[in-house]
Backbone as a chain_set.jsonl record, in Angstrom:
{"seq": "MAAHGARVQYSVFEVTLPTKKAVQQLRGTLRKLIDRDEDQIRLYPLPATVLNELVILGDRRLEERADFWIV", "coords": {"N": [[114.803, 103.994, 101.49], [113.642, 102.89, 103.431], [114.225, 104.104, 105.987], [112.23, 105.943, 105.752], [109.724, 104.833, 105.43], [107.53, 101.962, 105.586], [108.464, 98.894, 104.108], [106.757, 97.645, 101.457], [106.865, 95.699, 99.405], [109.613, 94.129, 97.647], [110.723, 96.435, 96.412], [108.987, 98.478, 96.624], [107.486, 100.871, 98.413], [105.88, 102.218, 101.439], [104.921, 105.227, 102.493], [104.279, 107.969, 104.669], [103.859, 111.172, 104.776], [104.215, 114.244, 106.705], [103.622, 116.956, 105.781], [103.451, 119.016, 102.834], [106.015, 120.112, 102.463], [107.84, 118.24, 103.705], [107.546, 116.296, 101.765], [108.638, 117.481, 99.361], [111.272, 117.787, 100.379], [111.995, 114.989, 100.583], [111.618, 114.094, 98.001], [113.689, 115.875, 96.842], [116.102, 114.711, 97.987], [115.928, 112.145, 97.048], [116.28, 112.632, 94.151], [118.677, 113.358, 94.032], [120.124, 111.011, 94.949], [119.553, 108.761, 92.808], [120.276, 107.039, 89.74], [119.836, 108.524, 87.167], [119.444, 107.412, 84.605], [119.175, 104.732, 85.095], [117.362, 104.241, 87.214], [114.169, 104.374, 88.501], [111.788, 106.372, 90.18], [108.536, 106.327, 91.605], [106.268, 108.455, 92.463], [103.052, 108.362, 94.294], [100.76, 110.838, 95.231], [98.187, 110.732, 97.708], [95.292, 111.888, 98.692], [94.079, 112.643, 102.252], [91.446, 111.729, 102.88], [91.352, 109.358, 101.043], [93.107, 107.819, 102.166], [91.879, 106.95, 104.738], [90.003, 105.138, 103.731], [91.469, 102.901, 103.25], [92.086, 99.532, 102.33], [93.158, 96.478, 103.499], [94.264, 93.397, 102.795], [94.868, 90.138, 104.346], [97.021, 89.117, 106.72], [99.879, 89.575, 106.874], [102.461, 91.169, 108.365], [104.141, 94.156, 107.847], [107.365, 95.156, 107.18], [109.223, 96.144, 110.086], [110.061, 99.417, 111.129], [113.337, 99.76, 112.119], [115.802, 101.402, 113.869], [119.263, 100.443, 113.44], [122.787, 99.39, 114.104], [125.767, 98.403, 112.747], [128.739, 97.043, 113.711]], "CA": [[113.243, 104.375, 101.539], [113.318, 102.232, 104.623], [114.226, 105.061, 106.878], [111.117, 106.699, 105.767], [108.342, 104.097, 105.613], [107.448, 100.502, 105.614], [108.515, 98.168, 102.757], [105.495, 96.629, 101.251], [107.28, 94.679, 98.531], [110.986, 94.232, 97.574], [111.166, 97.653, 96.086], [107.813, 99.331, 97.262], [107.762, 101.368, 100.042], [104.529, 103.005, 101.858], [105.481, 106.465, 103.197], [103.278, 108.85, 105.154], [104.545, 112.499, 105.067], [103.11, 115.008, 107.301], [103.397, 118.115, 105.147], [103.98, 119.168, 101.432], [107.669, 120.493, 102.464], [108.34, 116.991, 103.772], [107.319, 115.738, 100.507], [109.669, 118.351, 98.482], [112.507, 117.441, 100.774], [112.194, 113.606, 100.25], [111.819, 114.338, 96.449], [114.917, 116.285, 96.415], [116.987, 113.796, 98.418], [115.786, 111.105, 96.108], [116.832, 113.056, 92.94], [120.338, 113.365, 94.301], [120.676, 109.68, 94.859], [119.141, 107.974, 91.973], [120.901, 107.028, 88.603], [118.616, 108.838, 86.152], [119.464, 106.583, 83.27], [119.005, 103.275, 85.14], [116.394, 104.141, 88.143], [112.774, 105.355, 88.499], [110.864, 106.336, 91.36], [107.026, 106.896, 91.294], [105.263, 108.906, 93.863], [101.637, 108.517, 94.095], [100.112, 111.261, 96.266], [96.717, 110.349, 97.89], [94.293, 112.612, 99.84], [93.944, 112.003, 103.632], [90.239, 110.925, 102.615], [91.682, 108.139, 100.488], [93.947, 106.876, 103.133], [90.767, 106.691, 105.682], [89.328, 104.148, 103.048], [92.68, 101.717, 102.749], [91.732, 98.207, 102.567], [94.413, 95.481, 103.467], [93.859, 91.909, 102.57], [95.877, 89.281, 104.669], [97.584, 89.483, 107.846], [101.204, 89.638, 106.884], [103.09, 92.234, 108.829], [105.073, 95.11, 107.092], [108.613, 95.311, 107.872], [109.425, 97.159, 111.219], [111.189, 100.378, 110.782], [114.025, 100.026, 113.463], [117.208, 101.737, 113.541], [120.507, 99.342, 113.841], [124.158, 99.666, 114.08], [126.627, 97.234, 112.272], [129.843, 97.284, 114.283]], "C": [[113.024, 103.853, 103.133], [113.344, 103.02, 105.752], [112.977, 106.063, 106.995], [109.696, 106.184, 105.928], [108.521, 102.715, 105.576], [107.824, 99.944, 104.241], [107.586, 97.391, 102.765], [105.874, 95.466, 100.3], [108.793, 95.006, 98.526], [111.316, 95.798, 97.221], [109.925, 98.596, 96.095], [107.738, 99.624, 98.484], [106.204, 102.423, 100.431], [105.048, 103.93, 102.838], [104.488, 107.408, 103.305], [104.053, 110.139, 105.51], [103.692, 113.525, 105.483], [102.95, 116.294, 106.475], [103.865, 117.968, 103.579], [105.494, 119.619, 101.546], [108.361, 119.252, 102.732], [108.57, 116.278, 102.353], [108.492, 116.195, 99.49], [110.986, 117.907, 99.054], [112.94, 116.13, 100.452], [112.614, 113.603, 98.588], [113.365, 114.834, 96.076], [116.124, 115.512, 96.906], [117.034, 112.493, 97.277], [116.384, 111.337, 94.594], [118.492, 112.872, 93.02], [120.798, 111.807, 94.419], [120.473, 108.465, 93.935], [120.224, 108.266, 90.527], [119.725, 107.238, 87.671], [118.511, 108.126, 85.102], [118.858, 105.135, 83.796], [117.595, 103.223, 86.313], [115.242, 104.744, 87.728], [112.089, 105.109, 89.836], [109.458, 106.963, 91.128], [106.635, 107.138, 92.719], [103.917, 108.991, 93.625], [101.066, 109.368, 95.227], [98.69, 111.047, 96.48], [96.33, 111.48, 98.981], [94.226, 111.82, 101.159], [92.693, 111.113, 103.526], [90.388, 109.533, 101.973], [92.2, 107.099, 101.384], [92.962, 106.213, 104.374], [90.203, 105.27, 104.895], [90.287, 102.838, 102.572], [91.88, 100.243, 103.089], [92.778, 97.17, 102.46], [93.839, 94.211, 103.629], [95.026, 91.019, 103.157], [96.418, 89.988, 106.042], [99.23, 89.57, 108.09], [101.496, 91.03, 107.581], [104.059, 93.02, 108.012], [106.291, 94.998, 108.012], [108.903, 96.543, 108.847], [110.612, 98.177, 110.797], [112.028, 100.366, 112.428], [115.531, 100.478, 113.053], [118.25, 100.652, 114.092], [121.783, 99.712, 113.434], [124.772, 98.33, 113.711], [128.05, 97.84, 112.618], [130.881, 96.266, 113.708]], "O": [[112.271, 104.447, 103.905], [112.518, 102.737, 106.619], [112.72, 106.784, 107.959], [108.741, 106.808, 106.39], [109.667, 102.266, 105.533], [107.466, 100.58, 103.249], [107.356, 96.564, 103.648], [105.286, 94.387, 100.375], [109.256, 95.923, 99.204], [112.238, 96.323, 97.845], [110.055, 99.603, 95.399], [107.874, 98.89, 99.463], [105.677, 103.203, 99.639], [105.558, 103.544, 103.889], [103.829, 107.75, 102.324], [104.824, 110.147, 106.469], [102.64, 113.793, 104.904], [101.801, 116.72, 106.59], [104.513, 117.01, 103.159], [106.173, 119.415, 100.539], [109.413, 119.044, 102.126], [109.637, 115.801, 101.967], [109.181, 115.367, 98.894], [111.863, 117.635, 98.234], [114.097, 115.963, 100.068], [113.67, 113.202, 98.098], [114.077, 114.306, 95.222], [117.167, 115.639, 96.265], [118.065, 112.022, 96.797], [116.874, 110.418, 93.938], [119.265, 112.358, 92.211], [121.882, 111.485, 93.931], [121.023, 107.381, 94.13], [120.799, 109.326, 90.282], [118.85, 106.409, 87.423], [117.414, 108.144, 84.543], [118.154, 104.455, 83.049], [116.852, 102.243, 86.275], [115.195, 105.52, 86.774], [111.88, 104.044, 90.417], [109.317, 108.017, 90.509], [106.642, 106.426, 93.723], [103.559, 109.726, 92.705], [100.835, 108.743, 96.262], [97.94, 111.159, 95.51], [97.03, 111.822, 99.934], [94.298, 110.592, 101.204], [92.718, 109.958, 103.95], [89.636, 108.62, 102.315], [91.9, 105.906, 101.419], [93.242, 105.131, 104.888], [89.994, 104.307, 105.633], [89.952, 101.985, 101.75], [91.172, 100.059, 104.079], [93.287, 96.974, 101.356], [93.012, 93.958, 104.505], [96.113, 91.076, 102.582], [96.25, 91.171, 106.339], [99.762, 89.622, 109.199], [100.747, 91.974, 107.331], [104.89, 92.32, 107.433], [106.282, 94.808, 109.228], [108.833, 97.716, 108.479], [111.709, 97.904, 110.309], [111.585, 100.769, 113.503], [116.227, 100.012, 112.151], [118.015, 100.059, 115.144], [121.899, 100.363, 112.396], [124.401, 97.28, 114.237], [128.516, 98.832, 112.058], [132.047, 96.285, 114.101]]}, "num_chains": 1, "name": "protein.A"}
């Protein structure tokens, strides 16, 4: 998930997807990756109007999304 959005907590990511098609593609990818007996992923769709009302308390910066290579 780190490739798609910022880590908010250990296993919570904030992801903004531009289209419904992008959402469907991500859902398909996640379905293939999870262990259906052990894992659970929750997606909470929010309308753009709600995102404009987002309130953040505190100054902690979210994890930066940066590509890296391990050689």
